[in-house]
C-alpha cells in the first residue's frame, strides 16, 4: 500500500542523495588539491622593468613565422587565462603552430606604483619591450597582439609607433566606449573616478572583481557553483573549474593614475575613437595604423560588446582589415572548445601569411645590454617561477 | 482551480496581512502613550491638577465666611483685629495656590509651543504678570522697577534660548507628520516611502544638526574637532544614501519574484519532480538575472549607486585623514607621505629610462663609427 506523496518523496530523497554524493566527491577533490597551477607553458624571463616582465615562450614546434609575436594582455586580471591548462591554452595552440611568442606580464602594482600613468604603460613599458625584441631578433618590425584592455593599449601603441609594427591583431578589444550594450560602459560614465583614485590610490582588485561579478550576479555568484556540483564526478572538470576560479579572483590592483586617465579619457570622453587622446604629448591618430589588422571579437561578449570592438576596422587607414567573430563570450574566447579548434589556426595562418618574406634585418643585435639578466624558469610552474624571480 | 486562485491572490493576502499588522502595531503604540496623553488632557480640562488645592481654597473661603465673620465681632481675648488677621493669613496660601495652579495649567501649552519663542514668551509674560500681581497682593505695593527689569531680562534670555532651540527642533517637529505617513506606507510594503523618509531625514538633519557639525571649531583642538565633525558628517551622508539604493534593489526583487510566480504558474506539470524543481530554479535565476540587468542599465539606479559610492569614498577619505593624524603621534608614515615618495620614485624611473636610452643611442653611435 502506497501512502500519499510516497512516490514523490522517494524521488526527492534520491535526488538529495545524488546531490550529497556529488558534494562529497567535490569535497574529496578539493581536499586532495592543494593548489592549481596556471600558465605552465615553459617560458623564460628575458626583460624586466619595475613590476613589468617580458617572457619568451619556449618553442614547441619548428618555427613557421620569422617575425615574433608580442602579446599584450590587460591590466585587469592576469594573462594566465591565455595559458589556463593543457587542452585549453591559446598560447600552446599558437606555439604548436610554430609561432615565436613573447608576452608582457604587468605584475601586481603596489602603492609605489600609484603614479604609474597610462603614458608610462604605453610609451615606456610597452615600447621598451618592443625595442628589446627588435634588438634581440635584429628586426625592424614585430607582430603585436593585444587582448581586451591590452588591445586598447596595443592599438594606441601601434598608432604612435606604426614603424615598429608589422602586423597588428586586436582581440576582444574595446575601441568605442560609448556603446550602451555593455554595463561597464554605462556604469563608468557615472563613476567619479577622480574621487576614487584620490581616495583609494590604487584601485583594489577586489573592487574590480565585484564590478565584474555584478554584470551577471546570479550566474556568476550562484549558478556557476551549482553547475560545479553537477560535474563533481569528473575530477578533471573540477580542477578546470578551480583553475578558472583562481584566474577570476587573481586580480591585481590598478595603478591609480593609469586607471584615472583610462576611465576619464576612454570610458567617459571616448577620446580614442574621436582622435583626442594624447599619450606622451602626442595625439593618438588611429589612421596611422597602416599595417594589416586582424580584429577578433566575441559575439556574446558582455564585457566588451561587439559594438565596442567592431569599429576599429573602419577607423584605421590600412586596406588589409580582417574581421573575425566567434560565437562565444569574453572568457570563452580563450577557453571554449570551439575557440581552441579555430582561434589559434585563424591567428597563426593570418600572421604567418603576412610575415613570411618581410623580415628585414635592422641592426646587429647589440652585444651589451642594459636589460636585466634573464632568469630561466624551465619546467617550473607559474607559482614556482614567481618565487624564483 | 480554487487552490490556484488562492495562490494567485497571494500578494493581496500579503498586503492584507501587512495592513492588519500595521493597525495592530499602531494600536499598541497608542496604548503605550495613552496614560501620558490622558494626563495631559486631565491638566487641560481641570482648573487645577489636584482636587486638594481647590478644596483648600473652598475651605479657606468657608472659614472666612463663618469663623472670620464671627472673629470680627470678638470683643475680648486677642481682639477682633488679631483674630481676623490670623484667620486671614490662610489667604496667603490661597493666593500662592491659585498662582501655581495657573502656572501648572499653562504647562501643556508651553510644551506644545516648544521651540516657538513668540508663543512661549506669551506664556512667560503671563506668569510674570501674575507674579507681580501676587507680590502686590502680599506686599501691598507693586514690584520695584529694578526687579521688573530683572524679570524682563531673565524672560528675554529664556526667549532667546527658546528661539535657538527652535532652530534645532522645529524642523523635526514639522517633519514628524510626514514621517508618520511614510511609515504607514512602508509598513504596507512601499519601499519608496522608506527612501523618501530617509531623504527627508537627511534634509532635516542637514538643516539642524548637520550645521553644527559643519561649523568651524575654535581653540587648541580646532583641527581635530573639525576633522572628527567632518568624519561624522561624511558617515551620516553615506548612511542616508543607502536606502535610496536599496529601494531599487528591493523593488526589482519583488517584481522579479512576481514574474517568477507567474511563469511557474504557467508550467504544466502533473507532479513535482526534481526535473521540475530544476526548471523552476532555472526560471528563478534567469528571470532575476534579466530583471537586475535592466535595473543596472537604468539611469536612476546608476545615479543612486554613484551617489552611495561617492559618499562611501568621501567617508573613507575622512577616516584615512583621521587615522593619518593619529599615525603622526606613533611615527607611522601615512598614505599621503608614502604617496609623495611614490611620486618621486616614478619620476626617477622615467628619468633613468630616458638616460638609459640616451646612453644606448650614444653607444650605438660609438659602435657604428
Short mmCIF file of C-alpha atoms in Angstrom, two decimals, chain A residues 146-276:
data_model
loop_
_atom_site.label_atom_id
_atom_site.label_comp_id
_atom_site.label_asym_id
_atom_site.label_seq_id
_atom_site.Cartn_x
_atom_site.Cartn_y
_atom_site.Cartn_z
CA UNK A 146 46.57 42.98 -27.86
CA UNK A 147 43.88 41.34 -25.76
CA UNK A 148 40.98 43.22 -24.16
CA UNK A 149 42.35 46.37 -22.47
CA UNK A 150 45.75 45.23 -23.70
CA UNK A 151 44.28 45.51 -27.15
CA UNK A 152 43.40 49.13 -26.50
CA UNK A 153 46.93 49.73 -25.28
CA UNK A 154 48.28 47.97 -28.35
CA UNK A 155 46.03 50.00 -30.63
CA UNK A 156 47.33 53.20 -29.07
CA UNK A 157 50.92 51.97 -29.28
CA UNK A 158 50.56 50.93 -32.90
CA UNK A 159 49.10 54.33 -33.79
CA UNK A 160 52.03 56.04 -32.07
CA UNK A 161 54.77 53.70 -33.37
CA UNK A 162 53.50 52.26 -36.67
CA UNK A 163 57.08 51.96 -37.91
CA UNK A 164 57.76 49.24 -35.33
CA UNK A 165 54.75 47.01 -36.02
CA UNK A 166 54.48 44.63 -38.94
CA UNK A 167 51.04 43.13 -38.28
CA UNK A 168 48.52 44.01 -35.61
CA UNK A 169 45.97 41.68 -34.03
CA UNK A 170 43.26 43.09 -31.79
CA UNK A 171 41.34 40.52 -29.76
CA UNK A 172 38.12 41.43 -27.94
CA UNK A 173 39.44 44.97 -27.85
CA UNK A 174 37.25 47.87 -26.71
CA UNK A 175 37.59 50.82 -29.03
CA UNK A 176 34.23 52.57 -28.86
CA UNK A 177 33.44 53.05 -25.19
CA UNK A 178 30.19 54.91 -25.63
CA UNK A 179 28.16 51.96 -26.72
CA UNK A 180 25.36 51.18 -24.29
CA UNK A 181 25.50 47.46 -24.96
CA UNK A 182 27.87 46.86 -22.08
CA UNK A 183 27.09 47.63 -18.45
CA UNK A 184 30.70 48.60 -17.77
CA UNK A 185 30.39 51.41 -20.30
CA UNK A 186 27.21 52.67 -18.66
CA UNK A 187 28.48 52.42 -15.08
CA UNK A 188 31.82 54.07 -15.72
CA UNK A 189 30.08 57.17 -17.03
CA UNK A 190 28.52 57.71 -13.62
CA UNK A 191 31.70 56.98 -11.66
CA UNK A 192 33.67 59.81 -10.10
CA UNK A 193 36.98 58.20 -10.94
CA UNK A 194 38.97 61.20 -9.68
CA UNK A 195 37.43 60.83 -6.21
CA UNK A 196 38.04 57.10 -6.38
CA UNK A 197 41.72 57.40 -7.20
CA UNK A 198 42.28 60.31 -4.79
CA UNK A 199 40.74 58.24 -2.01
CA UNK A 200 41.99 54.75 -2.74
CA UNK A 201 45.26 55.40 -4.53
CA UNK A 202 45.45 52.17 -6.47
CA UNK A 203 42.06 50.69 -7.29
CA UNK A 204 41.78 47.40 -5.39
CA UNK A 205 41.49 44.23 -7.42
CA UNK A 206 38.56 43.17 -5.25
CA UNK A 207 36.65 46.26 -6.29
CA UNK A 208 37.19 45.36 -9.93
CA UNK A 209 36.11 41.78 -9.23
CA UNK A 210 32.94 42.96 -7.56
CA UNK A 211 32.11 45.07 -10.56
CA UNK A 212 32.60 42.16 -12.93
CA UNK A 213 30.51 39.85 -10.77
CA UNK A 214 27.69 42.36 -10.71
CA UNK A 215 27.44 42.16 -14.50
CA UNK A 216 25.81 38.76 -14.10
CA UNK A 217 25.30 38.33 -10.38
CA UNK A 218 23.07 35.28 -10.33
CA UNK A 219 25.05 33.34 -12.86
CA UNK A 220 28.49 34.19 -11.56
CA UNK A 221 27.75 34.05 -7.85
CA UNK A 222 25.34 31.14 -7.74
CA UNK A 223 24.54 29.10 -10.84
CA UNK A 224 28.22 28.57 -11.61
CA UNK A 225 28.74 26.79 -8.29
CA UNK A 226 25.63 24.69 -8.66
CA UNK A 227 26.96 23.65 -12.05
CA UNK A 228 30.25 22.72 -10.42
CA UNK A 229 28.48 20.32 -8.10
CA UNK A 230 26.69 18.80 -11.07
CA UNK A 231 30.07 17.98 -12.62
CA UNK A 232 31.52 16.56 -9.42
CA UNK A 233 32.12 13.07 -10.81
CA UNK A 234 34.68 14.39 -13.25
CA UNK A 235 37.79 15.30 -11.19
CA UNK A 236 39.42 16.87 -14.23
CA UNK A 237 36.39 19.10 -14.72
CA UNK A 238 36.53 20.14 -11.07
CA UNK A 239 40.21 21.00 -11.41
CA UNK A 240 39.47 23.02 -14.53
CA UNK A 241 36.83 24.87 -12.58
CA UNK A 242 39.31 25.58 -9.81
CA UNK A 243 41.76 26.97 -12.33
CA UNK A 244 39.11 29.31 -13.66
CA UNK A 245 38.26 30.35 -10.13
CA UNK A 246 41.89 31.05 -9.41
CA UNK A 247 42.19 33.18 -12.50
CA UNK A 248 38.94 35.09 -11.93
CA UNK A 249 39.85 36.17 -8.42
CA UNK A 250 43.54 36.77 -9.13
CA UNK A 251 43.05 40.47 -9.76
CA UNK A 252 45.92 42.89 -9.45
CA UNK A 253 45.26 46.37 -8.17
CA UNK A 254 45.07 49.05 -10.83
CA UNK A 255 47.71 51.76 -10.72
CA UNK A 256 45.79 54.88 -9.76
CA UNK A 257 46.90 57.40 -12.34
CA UNK A 258 46.71 54.94 -15.22
CA UNK A 259 43.21 53.96 -14.14
CA UNK A 260 42.19 57.61 -13.84
CA UNK A 261 43.31 58.50 -17.34
CA UNK A 262 41.97 55.33 -18.91
CA UNK A 263 38.49 55.77 -17.47
CA UNK A 264 38.33 59.54 -17.97
CA UNK A 265 39.70 59.56 -21.49
CA UNK A 266 38.33 56.32 -22.88
CA UNK A 267 35.17 55.45 -20.98
CA UNK A 268 33.92 58.94 -20.26
CA UNK A 269 35.18 61.08 -23.13
CA UNK A 270 35.66 58.30 -25.71
CA UNK A 271 38.76 60.21 -26.77
CA UNK A 272 40.38 57.31 -28.59
CA UNK A 273 37.73 56.99 -31.22
CA UNK A 274 37.46 60.77 -31.53
CA UNK A 275 41.18 61.17 -32.06
CA UNK A 276 41.54 63.37 -28.99
#
